[in-house]
């Protein structure tokens, strides 16, 4: 009965593998094509201990990169456990590197910012192993390799031999069925070199497939099979000792797993990316600080500018409310060219009232006059105006009624009292309606009392006044007066205050032939002021947004620098099984972290500056949406400007990255 191993495909089978470099436009122009491997046929079975020996430049490393799935052949076929590796996707190749192979390099290739244990854990991170399990396995491996007490040290605190043992532990982290060791003793003293070789022997005896690359024949002689490479060709092969190898080989991997592999869970991966991101930020404190500053200033200034803009707007709106938003004043005035002031005639006022943009037209005569009731007498401001007065001033009656236009035309002697005037002439609970007041020398009947208006912006308090019909006032009190003191004209709506003024001016110019009148329009002035301010706020907001953009470019700059500085780290992560998206996520997380922290600090700084401004008396109104908007802008900036460098990192070729600085 044949054993299953005899029918199983070889672990590694290369057929006429060629590797060419150059030939197409690359970076700095066209490079001549060179063939480095000239048709390699090679079969390695599970459990073998193979040494590939050859002079420097003979193509050993190139061959190893192809075997380990770090690089692909230009021509020929590579079957791993019967599966054509050429058909593997990038993620499946990452799976192969992570689950099947363990790399040991001449230069150790440890991540300099991570501790020994963290370096060993890297392949398990990308395999999605839980944190606790990872740490205990890494610790156990390091202790087994004689590194107890060195577990939390960083590579630069370890000797070369110790670093190489860390990298062997890393190669074993996910099982390391096939150890690919490229000149593992090349940089070591003979003592450390012997220790590393002893370790490889142990692994081979334990059933790992070990492929050892060396230019040292003595080292090579320790393997069970010797393959000699010269100028990209195999010139000697001592032959496999398959029976021996097969007997002790570790059970085979299920390569079909590669296709099903989902890798690390999103959460675990994110935690790991955050951890490395935080470490990176700590290690580059001043650079991180400056980048943060850019974002903080951007976010804070957007928030403060918008808050000031809103505060100013609200203050103007409040002022417009107290003044009456649509009120204009029309008076007679001598023209600039000289001459008497033009009288404003009742016909003028009737014509103005016809204009579509005009609401009310209310002529006013007012003066302090002696008013008597019984034995009480008092100087009171007597306000003679049309029946529009309550509507113009948005004022209600507390008692009785206001006079009508008909009563005004009939010169009816009626009076409405202000709140204080009533209290003065009719103290206590006396009902004033129907009583007669003597204004000047004429009796007027009280028909109403106005609601209390309270403190107002006017010089005289309206509450102290009494109100009489315009025509009755002219006929009975202000006989000397031929035209109103002034006329209150309202625009039909807040939006029309300026068009109403213009229409009125045009009409009066046409009627009078010269500008012998004056219009004052406080509402329009406030509106113009509000508009200037909101334009200013827009401008400042724009400047703030630009500074946010500059902050974003700062993030991109820093990320590009980070990617360049950490090219080798990226290569190491890829060689130990990171997929493109793991790398992308890691660098994107770093960019996002900067902008999240910067955005949060920026919101806090904005609130602080705003609070200081409030203390200073500047009108500031914070809006949650402005804060959320600025924060989201910062985060979006990080995402957009962080994406490019992160993608650059993820697209690096693992072999090129490993060779990088
Ligand atoms: P070894 O590991 O045996 O010293 P390598 O496999 O590193 O040799 O290199 C084999 C040959 O391929 C060398 O001549 C080297 O210059 C060339 N080579 C390696 N990598 C590249 C590359 N990326 N571009 C061009 N030539 C390369
Ligand atoms: Mg080499």
XYZ file of C-alpha atoms and ligand atoms in Angstrom:
689
model
C 0.000 0.000 0.000
C 1.572 3.294 -1.001
C 1.947 5.859 1.776
C 0.025 9.121 1.238
C 3.307 11.039 1.081
C 4.420 9.225 -2.015
C 1.405 10.415 -3.953
C 1.411 13.890 -2.374
C 2.976 16.621 -4.552
C 6.400 17.975 -3.538
C 6.364 20.874 -1.093
C 8.311 23.082 -3.459
C 8.705 22.483 -7.177
C 10.437 24.984 -9.469
C 10.518 24.422 -13.188
C 12.719 26.472 -15.498
C 12.400 29.522 -13.256
C 13.952 32.690 -14.662
C 14.189 36.076 -13.058
C 14.935 39.221 -14.967
C 15.435 42.718 -13.617
C 15.065 45.995 -15.510
C 13.925 46.051 -19.095
C 11.045 48.423 -18.511
C 11.034 52.067 -17.546
C 11.709 52.189 -13.821
C 12.050 55.236 -11.593
C 15.098 56.902 -13.135
C 14.638 55.842 -16.708
C 15.216 52.795 -18.890
C 17.492 50.122 -17.471
C 18.996 47.310 -19.513
C 17.363 43.975 -18.818
C 19.480 41.475 -16.927
C 18.639 37.870 -16.292
C 19.707 36.819 -12.812
C 18.295 33.292 -12.695
C 18.656 31.254 -15.863
C 16.184 28.391 -15.606
C 16.147 26.826 -12.161
C 14.682 23.339 -11.745
C 14.357 22.447 -8.108
C 12.293 20.166 -5.940
C 12.325 20.299 -2.172
C 10.234 18.012 0.018
C 8.788 18.617 3.434
C 11.250 18.016 6.263
C 14.417 18.541 4.230
C 17.393 20.535 5.503
C 18.838 22.123 2.388
C 21.786 24.449 2.016
C 22.018 26.596 -1.097
C 25.567 27.706 -1.526
C 27.106 30.072 -4.023
C 29.327 33.081 -4.417
C 28.037 36.554 -3.766
C 25.880 37.693 -6.680
C 25.060 34.179 -7.845
C 21.345 34.716 -7.273
C 20.788 33.032 -3.890
C 18.735 35.816 -2.349
C 16.718 36.250 -5.528
C 15.894 32.535 -5.430
C 14.957 32.746 -1.765
C 12.607 35.690 -2.352
C 10.822 33.719 -5.051
C 10.599 30.604 -2.853
C 9.189 32.642 0.043
C 6.557 34.454 -2.018
C 8.233 37.836 -1.565
C 8.908 38.079 -5.283
C 7.630 36.362 -8.385
C 9.434 34.585 -11.189
C 9.630 36.273 -14.602
C 9.249 32.955 -16.339
C 8.787 29.289 -15.440
C 6.547 27.783 -12.806
C 6.550 27.510 -9.037
C 4.223 24.999 -7.446
C 3.793 25.058 -3.700
C 2.302 21.815 -2.412
C 0.866 21.310 -5.881
C -0.624 24.801 -6.180
C 0.593 27.176 -8.869
C 1.904 30.206 -7.001
C 1.533 32.379 -10.125
C -2.224 32.127 -9.601
C -2.019 33.427 -6.026
C -3.430 36.857 -5.289
C -1.409 39.380 -3.280
C -3.378 38.417 -0.169
C -2.783 34.705 -0.784
C 0.947 35.371 -1.118
C 0.776 37.257 2.182
C -0.913 34.225 3.694
C 1.872 32.004 2.364
C 4.548 34.236 3.891
C 2.680 34.371 7.161
C 1.595 30.765 7.627
C 4.032 28.615 5.665
C 7.344 30.458 5.787
C 9.528 32.030 8.383
C 12.264 34.333 7.169
C 15.614 34.793 8.850
C 17.760 37.484 7.277
C 21.437 38.300 7.441
C 20.583 41.786 8.683
C 17.994 40.399 11.172
C 15.398 42.900 9.909
C 13.802 43.668 13.218
C 11.547 46.726 13.664
C 13.767 49.111 15.609
C 10.972 50.822 17.569
C 9.431 47.598 18.872
C 10.614 45.389 21.721
C 11.905 41.847 21.150
C 8.536 40.410 22.157
C 6.585 42.807 19.927
C 8.841 41.953 16.992
C 8.180 38.270 17.508
C 4.446 38.936 17.732
C 4.178 40.719 14.362
C 3.338 37.618 12.218
C 0.654 36.612 14.738
C -0.866 40.101 14.657
C -1.504 39.705 10.945
C -2.786 36.180 11.506
C -5.377 37.609 13.893
C -4.198 35.844 17.053
C -5.612 37.356 20.255
C -3.309 39.651 22.188
C -2.831 37.454 25.284
C -2.117 34.312 23.291
C 0.349 36.220 21.123
C 2.277 37.609 24.036
C 2.580 34.312 25.881
C 3.660 32.408 22.788
C 6.238 35.074 21.889
C 7.582 35.034 25.436
C 7.808 31.232 25.444
C 9.659 31.219 22.102
C 12.135 33.868 23.243
C 12.792 31.980 26.471
C 13.300 28.755 24.572
C 15.887 30.532 22.436
C 17.718 31.724 25.560
C 16.481 35.309 25.632
C 14.755 35.387 29.027
C 15.335 38.789 30.577
C 15.756 40.422 27.128
C 12.127 40.229 26.177
C 11.291 43.886 26.572
C 14.509 45.250 25.108
C 14.613 46.911 21.720
C 16.856 45.568 18.928
C 19.552 48.199 19.462
C 19.884 46.983 23.056
C 20.681 43.436 21.880
C 23.823 41.865 20.423
C 23.850 40.560 16.849
C 23.495 36.942 18.005
C 20.582 37.881 20.237
C 18.895 39.825 17.445
C 19.243 36.826 15.142
C 17.615 34.628 17.774
C 14.752 37.125 18.016
C 14.303 36.875 14.267
C 14.301 33.063 14.467
C 11.647 33.270 17.177
C 9.643 35.525 14.848
C 10.048 32.978 12.018
C 8.568 30.333 14.330
C 5.730 32.497 15.638
C 3.084 31.161 13.234
C 4.602 27.679 13.083
C 7.394 28.389 10.603
C 7.011 25.098 8.732
C 9.599 26.266 6.230
C 12.465 28.339 7.567
C 14.126 30.437 4.874
C 17.417 31.640 6.262
C 19.464 33.990 4.064
C 23.042 34.099 5.336
C 21.835 33.893 8.950
C 25.361 33.691 10.308
C 26.868 36.170 7.870
C 26.990 39.078 10.308
C 27.763 37.047 13.432
C 30.974 36.122 15.264
C 31.828 32.414 15.088
C 30.433 31.671 18.561
C 27.027 33.265 17.853
C 27.079 31.770 14.367
C 27.556 28.291 15.818
C 24.651 28.875 18.209
C 22.352 29.923 15.371
C 23.384 26.873 13.330
C 22.675 24.637 16.322
C 19.203 26.166 16.489
C 18.581 25.470 12.802
C 19.670 21.855 13.344
C 17.239 21.567 16.206
C 14.436 22.910 14.040
C 15.316 20.526 11.211
C 15.276 17.635 13.667
C 11.890 18.783 14.917
C 10.493 18.440 11.397
C 10.746 21.998 10.040
C 11.847 22.299 6.458
C 14.987 24.428 6.582
C 16.388 26.173 3.526
C 19.679 27.753 4.419
C 21.420 30.146 2.100
C 25.091 30.779 2.544
C 28.330 31.501 0.717
C 30.231 29.598 3.424
C 30.941 25.970 2.428
C 31.670 24.927 6.005
C 28.268 26.156 7.137
C 26.637 24.569 4.095
C 28.253 21.226 4.815
C 26.166 20.914 7.994
C 22.954 20.571 5.992
C 21.601 17.240 4.761
C 21.503 18.344 1.158
C 23.739 20.752 -0.696
C 22.749 22.714 -3.739
C 25.330 24.833 -5.473
C 24.377 27.920 -7.427
C 26.687 29.676 -9.865
C 25.679 32.674 -11.990
C 22.014 31.903 -11.707
C 22.274 28.196 -12.484
C 22.268 25.097 -10.304
C 25.616 23.449 -10.961
C 25.470 20.737 -8.293
C 22.794 19.031 -6.196
C 23.772 16.373 -3.666
C 20.230 15.006 -3.939
C 17.352 14.656 -1.533
C 17.188 12.173 1.261
C 13.460 11.967 1.028
C 12.815 8.894 3.124
C 14.451 10.489 6.116
C 12.806 13.844 5.546
C 9.320 12.505 5.006
C 9.427 10.469 8.173
C 9.772 13.439 10.468
C 8.200 16.304 8.511
C 5.544 18.423 10.202
C 2.021 17.765 8.908
C 1.292 19.657 5.708
C -0.618 22.944 5.578
C -3.949 23.153 3.821
C -3.151 25.644 1.070
C -6.846 26.009 0.300
C -6.949 27.981 3.558
C -5.169 30.830 1.759
C -8.249 31.541 -0.308
C -10.514 31.564 2.737
C -8.201 33.662 4.861
C -9.768 36.814 6.278
C -6.667 37.693 8.260
C -6.787 39.723 11.402
C -10.154 40.917 12.684
C -10.909 44.566 12.055
C -10.944 45.425 15.777
C -7.730 43.604 16.646
C -6.009 45.074 13.656
C -7.208 48.566 14.512
C -5.977 48.216 18.086
C -2.577 47.162 16.795
C -2.522 50.020 14.263
C -3.456 52.488 17.031
C -0.721 51.144 19.270
C 1.957 51.576 16.600
C 0.524 54.963 15.666
C 0.718 56.185 19.267
C 4.255 54.898 19.558
C 5.224 56.656 16.347
C 3.726 59.903 17.653
C 5.627 59.570 20.931
C 8.910 58.805 19.223
C 8.625 61.861 16.971
C 7.297 64.228 19.591
C 8.389 67.553 18.121
C 7.300 66.660 14.608
C 3.953 65.372 15.841
C 3.566 68.496 17.978
C 4.083 70.816 15.022
C 1.671 68.873 12.840
C -0.875 68.909 15.639
C -0.396 72.655 16.018
C -1.357 73.170 12.383
C -4.585 71.217 12.805
C -5.354 72.791 16.193
C -4.960 76.321 14.846
C -7.054 75.488 11.808
C -9.926 73.937 13.757
C -9.862 76.517 16.564
C -9.863 79.473 14.180
C -12.752 78.081 12.140
C -14.771 77.650 15.341
C -13.901 81.064 16.786
C -14.502 82.928 13.520
C -17.899 81.350 13.055
C -18.795 81.978 16.706
C -17.864 85.659 16.431
C -19.794 85.957 13.197
C -22.884 84.409 14.747
C -22.556 86.510 17.906
C -22.274 89.742 15.942
C -25.210 88.815 13.774
C -27.376 88.052 16.785
C -26.434 91.364 18.391
C -27.404 93.299 15.256
C -30.668 91.381 15.024
C -31.389 92.275 18.649
C -30.685 95.958 17.942
C -32.951 95.875 14.941
C -35.651 94.383 17.134
C -35.574 97.237 19.663
C -35.526 99.930 17.016
C -38.355 98.436 15.009
C -36.952 96.763 12.006
C -38.726 98.701 9.275
C -38.969 102.258 10.591
C -37.723 105.302 8.630
C -38.065 108.990 9.505
C -38.933 111.670 6.984
C -38.427 115.352 7.759
C -38.153 118.694 5.945
C -34.719 120.249 5.495
C -33.178 123.086 3.560
C -31.469 121.775 0.405
C -27.644 121.732 0.274
C -27.760 124.334 -2.515
C -29.592 126.790 -0.221
C -33.231 127.780 0.045
C -36.075 127.075 2.443
C -36.967 123.560 3.566
C -39.736 122.108 1.445
C -42.950 121.538 3.287
C -44.055 117.915 3.454
C -47.685 118.222 2.417
C -50.588 115.821 3.118
C -50.567 115.139 -0.664
C -46.894 114.081 -0.443
C -47.775 111.689 2.369
C -50.759 110.292 0.457
C -48.519 109.663 -2.565
C -45.883 107.950 -0.408
C -48.541 105.703 1.125
C -49.425 104.550 -2.417
C -45.878 103.164 -3.019
C -45.835 99.367 -2.991
C -42.770 99.025 -0.720
C -44.331 101.261 1.937
C -46.328 100.005 4.915
C -47.572 102.845 7.125
C -47.209 106.612 6.807
C -47.640 108.332 10.157
C -47.202 112.124 10.495
C -46.250 113.195 14.024
C -46.388 116.457 15.971
C -45.232 116.366 19.549
C -44.299 118.815 22.314
C -44.462 119.077 26.078
C -47.793 120.722 26.950
C -49.478 121.374 30.285
C -52.188 118.766 30.853
C -54.766 119.058 33.644
C -57.185 116.693 35.348
C -59.062 118.040 38.346
C -56.439 119.603 40.554
C -53.502 117.631 39.058
C -51.519 119.322 36.320
C -48.315 118.315 34.645
C -46.030 118.963 31.656
C -46.716 116.005 29.396
C -45.395 115.179 25.955
C -48.484 115.222 23.758
C -47.987 112.929 20.790
C -50.305 113.778 17.894
C -50.208 111.089 15.227
C -52.405 109.078 12.902
C -54.266 105.963 14.033
C -51.298 103.870 12.742
C -49.307 104.477 15.934
C -49.910 101.087 17.698
C -49.171 99.198 14.460
C -46.007 101.191 13.714
C -44.586 100.606 17.185
C -45.968 97.096 17.638
C -47.734 98.331 20.744
C -50.916 97.003 22.349
C -53.641 98.649 24.440
C -54.136 97.688 28.059
C -57.578 99.268 28.348
C -60.224 100.756 26.079
C -59.461 101.379 22.411
C -57.418 103.505 20.026
C -59.000 106.218 17.854
C -59.886 105.464 14.250
C -58.980 107.214 11.012
C -62.601 108.445 10.751
C -62.398 110.028 14.195
C -59.102 111.637 13.162
C -60.766 113.147 10.082
C -63.660 114.385 12.254
C -61.162 116.166 14.527
C -62.566 114.143 17.455
C -61.067 115.304 20.793
C -59.962 111.870 22.038
C -56.886 110.878 24.059
C -55.120 107.570 24.860
C -52.860 107.542 27.919
C -49.434 106.023 28.368
C -49.010 103.694 31.347
C -47.285 106.282 33.568
C -49.541 109.152 32.462
C -52.564 107.174 33.585
C -50.958 106.431 36.955
C -50.242 110.113 37.386
C -53.666 111.515 36.554
C -55.753 108.574 37.782
C -54.015 107.031 40.805
C -55.570 104.046 42.541
C -58.364 102.137 40.954
C -60.156 105.046 39.249
C -61.355 104.025 35.765
C -60.030 106.755 33.405
C -62.257 105.868 30.449
C -64.753 108.625 29.672
C -62.995 111.281 31.815
C -61.988 114.603 30.357
C -58.359 115.811 30.291
C -57.563 119.440 29.567
C -54.742 119.541 27.031
C -53.657 123.162 26.620
C -57.096 124.729 26.748
C -59.087 121.992 25.008
C -60.911 119.117 26.687
C -60.123 115.590 25.400
C -61.978 112.426 26.356
C -59.927 109.426 27.568
C -60.806 106.374 25.441
C -57.863 104.015 26.138
C -54.670 103.221 28.039
C -51.551 101.759 26.351
C -49.806 98.646 27.715
C -46.613 99.305 29.640
C -43.665 99.567 27.260
C -40.885 99.666 29.803
C -37.441 101.101 29.235
C -36.982 101.817 25.565
C -34.300 103.257 23.367
C -36.063 106.641 22.905
C -35.040 109.728 24.838
C -38.516 110.262 26.324
C -40.282 107.270 27.700
C -43.357 106.515 25.644
C -45.072 105.429 28.842
C -45.108 109.075 30.077
C -46.879 110.417 26.974
C -50.487 110.906 25.954
C -51.618 110.240 22.379
C -54.142 112.288 20.400
C -55.342 112.132 16.758
C -53.111 114.038 14.343
C -55.756 116.311 12.842
C -57.469 117.006 16.181
C -54.054 117.835 17.597
C -53.345 120.316 14.810
C -56.789 121.876 15.090
C -56.994 122.113 18.900
C -53.468 122.019 20.368
C -50.835 122.779 17.753
C -52.690 125.456 15.816
C -49.473 127.194 14.713
C -48.163 124.107 12.991
C -48.661 123.772 9.180
C -46.847 120.448 8.700
C -45.739 117.492 10.817
C -42.575 117.675 12.946
C -41.579 114.469 11.217
C -43.244 111.511 9.586
C -42.678 107.901 10.502
C -42.735 105.722 7.394
C -42.446 101.956 7.586
C -41.316 99.605 4.863
C -43.703 96.819 3.970
C -41.125 94.234 5.145
C -37.628 93.981 6.606
C -36.310 92.954 3.203
C -37.667 96.165 1.667
C -36.165 98.820 3.951
C -33.733 99.972 1.304
C -36.001 99.782 -1.723
C -38.703 101.619 0.270
C -36.270 104.429 1.054
C -35.182 104.675 -2.578
C -38.760 104.726 -3.874
C -39.732 107.425 -1.386
C -36.692 109.535 -2.290
C -37.420 109.283 -6.026
C -41.058 110.201 -5.511
C -40.321 113.254 -3.360
C -37.553 114.451 -5.725
C -40.059 114.285 -8.578
C -42.719 116.125 -6.592
C -40.431 118.804 -5.094
C -37.876 119.127 -7.884
C -35.049 119.320 -5.330
C -33.836 117.551 -2.230
C -35.502 119.730 0.422
C -36.250 116.788 2.702
C -34.274 114.261 4.738
C -34.809 110.557 5.279
C -33.153 108.719 8.090
C -33.128 104.962 7.817
C -31.549 103.309 10.899
C -32.776 99.850 9.903
C -30.958 100.007 6.565
C -27.833 101.207 8.318
C -27.945 98.255 10.688
C -28.592 95.898 7.815
C -25.651 97.252 5.849
C -23.506 96.918 8.929
C -24.664 93.334 9.438
C -23.846 92.539 5.831
C -20.346 94.003 6.059
C -19.797 91.972 9.176
C -21.032 88.748 7.702
C -18.822 89.353 4.651
C -15.919 89.863 7.051
C -16.840 86.688 8.896
C -16.952 84.820 5.599
C -13.496 86.109 4.745
C -12.090 85.194 8.125
C -13.801 81.824 7.955
C -12.194 81.280 4.572
C -8.768 82.175 5.960
C -9.422 79.746 8.811
C -10.425 77.033 6.352
C -7.227 77.631 4.404
C -5.230 77.193 7.578
C -7.043 73.922 8.134
C -6.028 72.893 4.630
C -2.437 73.853 5.366
C -2.675 71.694 8.484
C -3.829 68.832 6.282
C -0.910 69.289 3.936
C 1.300 69.202 7.030
C -0.190 65.826 7.881
C 0.523 64.568 4.389
C 4.082 65.835 4.526
C 4.731 64.132 7.833
C 3.115 60.916 6.641
C 5.211 60.879 3.471
C 8.325 61.363 5.590
C 7.184 58.605 7.919
C 6.612 56.212 5.043
C 10.052 56.994 3.642
C 11.723 56.558 7.007
C 9.928 53.339 7.681
C 10.256 51.681 4.285
C 12.260 48.861 5.791
C 9.685 48.374 8.534
C 7.008 48.101 5.859
C 9.141 45.491 4.079
C 9.546 43.548 7.318
C 5.825 43.650 7.991
C 5.102 42.418 4.474
C 7.723 39.652 4.717
C 6.077 38.476 7.922
C 2.651 38.329 6.342
C 1.026 41.777 6.338
C -1.399 42.272 3.475
C -1.672 45.484 1.460
C -4.697 46.546 3.419
C -2.954 45.954 6.755
C -0.253 48.396 5.750
C -2.770 50.830 4.294
C -4.809 50.691 7.483
C -1.792 51.173 9.695
C -0.623 54.351 7.985
C -4.123 55.693 7.566
C -4.696 55.125 11.275
C -1.575 57.113 12.046
C -2.762 60.020 9.919
C -6.249 59.819 11.405
C -4.936 59.726 14.939
C -3.053 62.971 14.390
C -6.150 64.656 13.028
C -8.476 63.251 15.693
C -6.216 64.440 18.465
C -5.623 67.728 16.636
C -9.339 68.177 15.977
C -10.238 67.527 19.614
C -7.560 69.883 20.900
C -8.675 72.401 18.282
C -12.277 72.323 19.523
C -11.050 72.791 23.094
C -8.751 75.634 22.051
C -11.616 77.245 20.126
C -13.842 77.088 23.233
C -11.087 78.570 25.377
C -10.389 81.448 23.003
C -14.142 82.038 22.687
C -14.529 82.118 26.470
C -11.697 84.637 26.694
C -13.405 86.790 24.048
C -16.703 86.630 25.934
C -14.899 87.831 29.049
C -13.586 90.658 26.865
C -17.116 91.623 25.828
C -16.930 90.367 22.248
C -20.262 88.841 21.206
C -19.561 85.136 20.681
C -22.138 82.441 20.083
C -20.784 78.901 19.728
C -22.599 76.580 17.437
C -22.362 72.842 17.894
C -22.716 72.349 14.164
C -19.741 74.651 13.490
C -17.672 72.691 15.982
C -18.745 69.345 14.579
C -18.144 70.697 11.064
C -14.627 71.907 11.838
C -13.825 68.617 13.544
C -15.175 66.596 10.648
C -13.195 68.779 8.239
C -10.028 68.018 10.177
C -10.758 64.296 10.144
C -11.617 64.395 6.447
C -8.379 66.276 5.815
C -6.471 63.544 7.628
C -8.253 60.889 5.609
C -7.667 62.588 2.278
C -4.106 63.705 2.877
C -3.203 60.548 4.788
C -4.526 58.245 2.101
C -1.896 59.036 -0.496
C 1.128 58.249 1.705
C -0.631 55.191 3.143
C -1.307 53.891 -0.341
C 2.305 54.576 -1.291
C 3.348 52.439 1.678
C 0.926 49.630 0.869
C 2.076 49.491 -2.750
C 5.728 49.059 -1.922
C 7.318 45.926 -3.325
C 8.310 43.824 -0.282
C 11.773 43.008 -1.636
C 12.491 46.632 -2.518
C 11.152 47.781 0.847
C 13.312 45.280 2.710
C 16.383 46.581 0.907
C 15.369 50.170 1.728
C 16.794 52.366 4.426
P 23.295 36.688 -3.836
O 22.230 36.699 -2.800
O 23.640 35.349 -4.311
O 24.489 37.446 -3.422
P 21.357 38.180 -5.320
O 20.252 37.229 -5.544
O 21.167 39.172 -4.254
O 22.733 37.427 -5.119
O 21.654 38.934 -6.663
C 21.908 38.284 -7.871
C 22.178 39.286 -8.978
O 21.018 40.005 -9.247
C 23.235 40.304 -8.593
O 24.087 40.504 -9.697
C 22.475 41.537 -8.307
O 23.199 42.680 -8.671
C 21.266 41.374 -9.200
N 20.085 42.002 -8.604
C 19.503 41.683 -7.442
N 18.411 42.451 -7.219
C 18.325 43.258 -8.287
C 17.409 44.311 -8.649
N 16.375 44.648 -7.904
N 17.619 44.958 -9.826
C 18.656 44.632 -10.606
N 19.517 43.667 -10.326
C 19.396 42.990 -9.166
Mg 22.224 37.530 -0.930
